[in-house]
mmCIF file of C-alpha atoms in Angstrom:
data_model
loop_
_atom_site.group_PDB
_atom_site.id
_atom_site.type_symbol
_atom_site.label_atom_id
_atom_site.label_comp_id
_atom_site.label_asym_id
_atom_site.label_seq_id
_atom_site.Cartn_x
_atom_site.Cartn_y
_atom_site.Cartn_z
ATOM 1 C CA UNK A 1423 111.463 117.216 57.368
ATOM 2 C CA UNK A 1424 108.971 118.842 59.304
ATOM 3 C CA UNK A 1425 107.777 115.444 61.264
ATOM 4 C CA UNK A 1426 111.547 115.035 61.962
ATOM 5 C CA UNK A 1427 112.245 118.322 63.345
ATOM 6 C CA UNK A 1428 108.714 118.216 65.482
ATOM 7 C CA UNK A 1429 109.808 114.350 66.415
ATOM 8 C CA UNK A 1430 113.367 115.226 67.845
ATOM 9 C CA UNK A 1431 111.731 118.475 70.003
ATOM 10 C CA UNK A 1432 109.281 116.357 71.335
ATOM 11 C CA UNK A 1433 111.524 113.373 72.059
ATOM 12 C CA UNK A 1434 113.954 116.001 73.636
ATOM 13 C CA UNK A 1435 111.095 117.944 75.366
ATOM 14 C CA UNK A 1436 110.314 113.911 77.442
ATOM 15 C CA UNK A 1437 113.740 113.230 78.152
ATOM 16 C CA UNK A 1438 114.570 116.482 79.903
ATOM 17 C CA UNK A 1439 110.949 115.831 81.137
ATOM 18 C CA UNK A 1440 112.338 112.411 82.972
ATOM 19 C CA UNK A 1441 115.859 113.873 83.721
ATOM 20 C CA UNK A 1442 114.058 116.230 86.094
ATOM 21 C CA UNK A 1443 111.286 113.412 87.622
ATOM 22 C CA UNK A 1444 115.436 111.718 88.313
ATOM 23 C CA UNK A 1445 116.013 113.909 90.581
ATOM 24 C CA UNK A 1446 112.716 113.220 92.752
ATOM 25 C CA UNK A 1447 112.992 110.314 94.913
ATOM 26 C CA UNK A 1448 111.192 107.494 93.607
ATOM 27 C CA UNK A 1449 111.012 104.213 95.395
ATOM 28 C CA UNK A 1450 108.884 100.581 94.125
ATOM 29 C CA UNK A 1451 108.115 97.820 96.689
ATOM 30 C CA UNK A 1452 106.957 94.048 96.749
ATOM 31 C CA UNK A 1453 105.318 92.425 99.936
ATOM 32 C CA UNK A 1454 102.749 91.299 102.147
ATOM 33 C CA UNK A 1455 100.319 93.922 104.187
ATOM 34 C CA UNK A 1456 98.505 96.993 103.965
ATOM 35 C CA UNK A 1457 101.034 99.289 102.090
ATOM 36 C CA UNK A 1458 100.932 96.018 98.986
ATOM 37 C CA UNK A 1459 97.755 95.922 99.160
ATOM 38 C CA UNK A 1460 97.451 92.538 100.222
ATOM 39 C CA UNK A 1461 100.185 90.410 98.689
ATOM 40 C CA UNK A 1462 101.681 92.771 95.423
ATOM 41 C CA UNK A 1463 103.697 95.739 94.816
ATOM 42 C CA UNK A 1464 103.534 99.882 95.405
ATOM 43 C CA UNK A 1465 104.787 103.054 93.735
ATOM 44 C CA UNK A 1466 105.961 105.541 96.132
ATOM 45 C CA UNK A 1467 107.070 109.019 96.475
ATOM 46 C CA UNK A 1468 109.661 109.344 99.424
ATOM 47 C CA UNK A 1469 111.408 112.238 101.558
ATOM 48 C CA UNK A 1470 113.839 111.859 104.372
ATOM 49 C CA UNK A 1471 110.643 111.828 106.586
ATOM 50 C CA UNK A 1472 107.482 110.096 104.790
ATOM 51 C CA UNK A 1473 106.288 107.770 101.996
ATOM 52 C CA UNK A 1474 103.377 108.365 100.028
ATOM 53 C CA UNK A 1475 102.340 105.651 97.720
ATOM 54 C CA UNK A 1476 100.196 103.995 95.642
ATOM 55 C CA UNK A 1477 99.758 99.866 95.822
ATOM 56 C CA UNK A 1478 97.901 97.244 93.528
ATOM 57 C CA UNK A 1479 97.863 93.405 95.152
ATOM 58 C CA UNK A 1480 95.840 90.314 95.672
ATOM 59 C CA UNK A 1481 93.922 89.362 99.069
ATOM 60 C CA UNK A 1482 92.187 86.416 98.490
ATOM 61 C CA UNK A 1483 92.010 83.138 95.353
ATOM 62 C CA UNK A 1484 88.573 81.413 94.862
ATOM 63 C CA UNK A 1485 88.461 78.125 92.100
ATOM 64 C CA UNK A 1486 85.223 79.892 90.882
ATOM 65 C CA UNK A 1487 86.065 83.781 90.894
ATOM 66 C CA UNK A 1488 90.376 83.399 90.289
ATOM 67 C CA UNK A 1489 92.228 85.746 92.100
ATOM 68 C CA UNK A 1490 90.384 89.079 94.436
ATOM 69 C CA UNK A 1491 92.865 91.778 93.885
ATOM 70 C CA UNK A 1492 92.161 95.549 94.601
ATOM 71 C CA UNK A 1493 94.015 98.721 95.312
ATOM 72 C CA UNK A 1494 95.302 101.313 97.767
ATOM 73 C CA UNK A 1495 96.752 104.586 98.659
ATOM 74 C CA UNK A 1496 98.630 105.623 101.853
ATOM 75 C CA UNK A 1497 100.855 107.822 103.857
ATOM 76 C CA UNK A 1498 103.642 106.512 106.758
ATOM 77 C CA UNK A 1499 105.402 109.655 108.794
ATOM 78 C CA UNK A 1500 108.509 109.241 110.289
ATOM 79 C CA UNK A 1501 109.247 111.960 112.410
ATOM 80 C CA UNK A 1502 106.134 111.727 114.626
ATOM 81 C CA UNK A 1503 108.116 109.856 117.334
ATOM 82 C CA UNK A 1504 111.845 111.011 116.911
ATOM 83 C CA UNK A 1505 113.701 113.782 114.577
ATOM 84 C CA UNK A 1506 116.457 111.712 115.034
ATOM 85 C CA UNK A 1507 115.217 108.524 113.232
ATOM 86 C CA UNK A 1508 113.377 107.622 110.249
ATOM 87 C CA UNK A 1509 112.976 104.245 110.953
ATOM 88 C CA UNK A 1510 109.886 104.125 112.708
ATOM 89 C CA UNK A 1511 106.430 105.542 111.368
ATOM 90 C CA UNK A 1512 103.044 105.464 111.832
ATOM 91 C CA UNK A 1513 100.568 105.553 108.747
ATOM 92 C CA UNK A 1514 97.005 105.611 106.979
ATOM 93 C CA UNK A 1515 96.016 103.295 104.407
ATOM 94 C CA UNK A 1516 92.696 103.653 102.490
ATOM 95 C CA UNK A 1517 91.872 100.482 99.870
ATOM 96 C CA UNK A 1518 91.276 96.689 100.044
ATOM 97 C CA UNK A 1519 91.456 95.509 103.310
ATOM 98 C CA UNK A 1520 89.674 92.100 102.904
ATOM 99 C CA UNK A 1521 87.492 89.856 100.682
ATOM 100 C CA UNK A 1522 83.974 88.920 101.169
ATOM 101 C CA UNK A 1523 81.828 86.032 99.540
ATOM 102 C CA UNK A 1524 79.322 87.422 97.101
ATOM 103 C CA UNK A 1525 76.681 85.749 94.886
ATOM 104 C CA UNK A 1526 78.626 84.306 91.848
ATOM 105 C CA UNK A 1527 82.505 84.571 93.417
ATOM 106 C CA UNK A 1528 84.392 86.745 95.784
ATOM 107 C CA UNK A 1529 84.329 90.628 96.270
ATOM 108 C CA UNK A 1530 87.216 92.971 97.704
ATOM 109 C CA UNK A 1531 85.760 95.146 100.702
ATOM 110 C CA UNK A 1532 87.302 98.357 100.871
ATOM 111 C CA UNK A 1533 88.292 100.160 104.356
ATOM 112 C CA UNK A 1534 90.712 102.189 106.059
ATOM 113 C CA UNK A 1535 93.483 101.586 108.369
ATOM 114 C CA UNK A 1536 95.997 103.230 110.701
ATOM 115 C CA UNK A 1537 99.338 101.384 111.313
ATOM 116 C CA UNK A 1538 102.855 101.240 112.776
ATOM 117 C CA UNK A 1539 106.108 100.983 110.384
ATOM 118 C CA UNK A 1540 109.766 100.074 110.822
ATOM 119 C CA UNK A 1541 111.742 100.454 108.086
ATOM 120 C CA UNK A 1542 115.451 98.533 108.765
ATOM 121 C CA UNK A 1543 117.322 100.919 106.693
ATOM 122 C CA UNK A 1544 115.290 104.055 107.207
ATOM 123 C CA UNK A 1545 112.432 104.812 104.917
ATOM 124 C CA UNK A 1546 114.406 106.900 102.473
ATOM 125 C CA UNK A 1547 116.938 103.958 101.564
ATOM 126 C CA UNK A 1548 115.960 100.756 100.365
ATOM 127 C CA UNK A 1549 115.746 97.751 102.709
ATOM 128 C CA UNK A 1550 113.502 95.364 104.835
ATOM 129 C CA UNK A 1551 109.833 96.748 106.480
ATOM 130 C CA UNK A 1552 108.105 95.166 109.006
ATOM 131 C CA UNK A 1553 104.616 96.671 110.087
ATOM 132 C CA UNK A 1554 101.302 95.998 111.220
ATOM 133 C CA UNK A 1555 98.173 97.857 110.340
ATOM 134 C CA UNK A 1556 94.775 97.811 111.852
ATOM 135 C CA UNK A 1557 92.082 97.639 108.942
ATOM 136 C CA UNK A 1558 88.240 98.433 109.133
ATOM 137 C CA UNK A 1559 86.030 97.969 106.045
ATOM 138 C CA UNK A 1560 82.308 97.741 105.101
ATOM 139 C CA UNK A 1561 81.497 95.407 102.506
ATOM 140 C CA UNK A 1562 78.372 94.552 100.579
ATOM 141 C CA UNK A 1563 77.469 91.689 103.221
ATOM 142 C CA UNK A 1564 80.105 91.569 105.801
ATOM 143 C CA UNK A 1565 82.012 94.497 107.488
ATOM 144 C CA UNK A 1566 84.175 94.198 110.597
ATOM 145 C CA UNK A 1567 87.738 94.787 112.289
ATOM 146 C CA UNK A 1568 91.016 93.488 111.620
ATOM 147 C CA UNK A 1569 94.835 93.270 111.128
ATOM 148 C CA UNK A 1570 97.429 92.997 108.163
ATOM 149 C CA UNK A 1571 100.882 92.210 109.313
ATOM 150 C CA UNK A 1572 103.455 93.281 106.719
ATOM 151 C CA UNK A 1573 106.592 92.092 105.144
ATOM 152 C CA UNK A 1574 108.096 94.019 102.400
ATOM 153 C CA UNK A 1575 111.297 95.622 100.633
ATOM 154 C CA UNK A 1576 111.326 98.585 99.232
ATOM 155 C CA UNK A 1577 113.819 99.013 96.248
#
């Protein structure tokens, strides 16, 4: 009886948990660019005014090594340029930014980038971003300068 009793209050105890994290405004995406990670998905926590999130994808395949996937975290602000819109923002993106060959395969080279956002729908609704982020990264044996171009939809 006791194991039920302690059961139910913990069970009740999570879903009241998750009936307040509801209210918070949660958001998951799947794309191409800097806030995926290369070519995957991210977790984000959104406001009327920024994103922060968390992203896992794949930059790279090698026949020898499989697939070169890493991971990222990031921040896009909306209300740098205009109070009035949310739909464009500027943002920082630490994580994979690139692959490099290694002895024995492929390696992910990790780097930071700053970038520019526009979110179709603003970036507290779900829709269509387009972006582009310039990416630097130091590597094992290569480091360097580049860009990500992104493609994505937020949910």
């Amino acid at each position: 009886m006791k194991f039920v009793v302690k059961s139910l209050t913990v069970i009740s105890i999570l879903l009241f948990s998750c009936q307040l994290k509801a209210a918070e405004s949660y958001s998951f995406g799947v794309g191409l660019g800097a806030t995926y990670s290369g070519l995957g998905v991210n977790m984000s926590k959104l406001s009327d005014v920024d994103m922060k999130y968390l992203s896992v994808g794949c930059l790279g395949y090698s026949s020898y090594a499989g697939y070169i996937c890493g991971a990222g975290l990031g921040w896009i602000k909306t209300d740098l340029f205009n109070a009035n819109s949310n739909k464009h923002g500027l943002g920082i993106y630490l994580g994979a930014v690139g692959t490099e060959r290694a002895y024995g395969g492929s390696e992910i080279v990790n780097g930071v980038g700053l970038g520019y956002y526009y979110f179709f729908n603003g970036i507290g609704d779900g829709g269509t971003n387009l972006g582009l982020t310039v990416v630097t990264g130091n590597g094992r044996y290569k480091s360097g300068t580049g860009m990500m171009l992104q493609l994505g939809y937020q949910f």
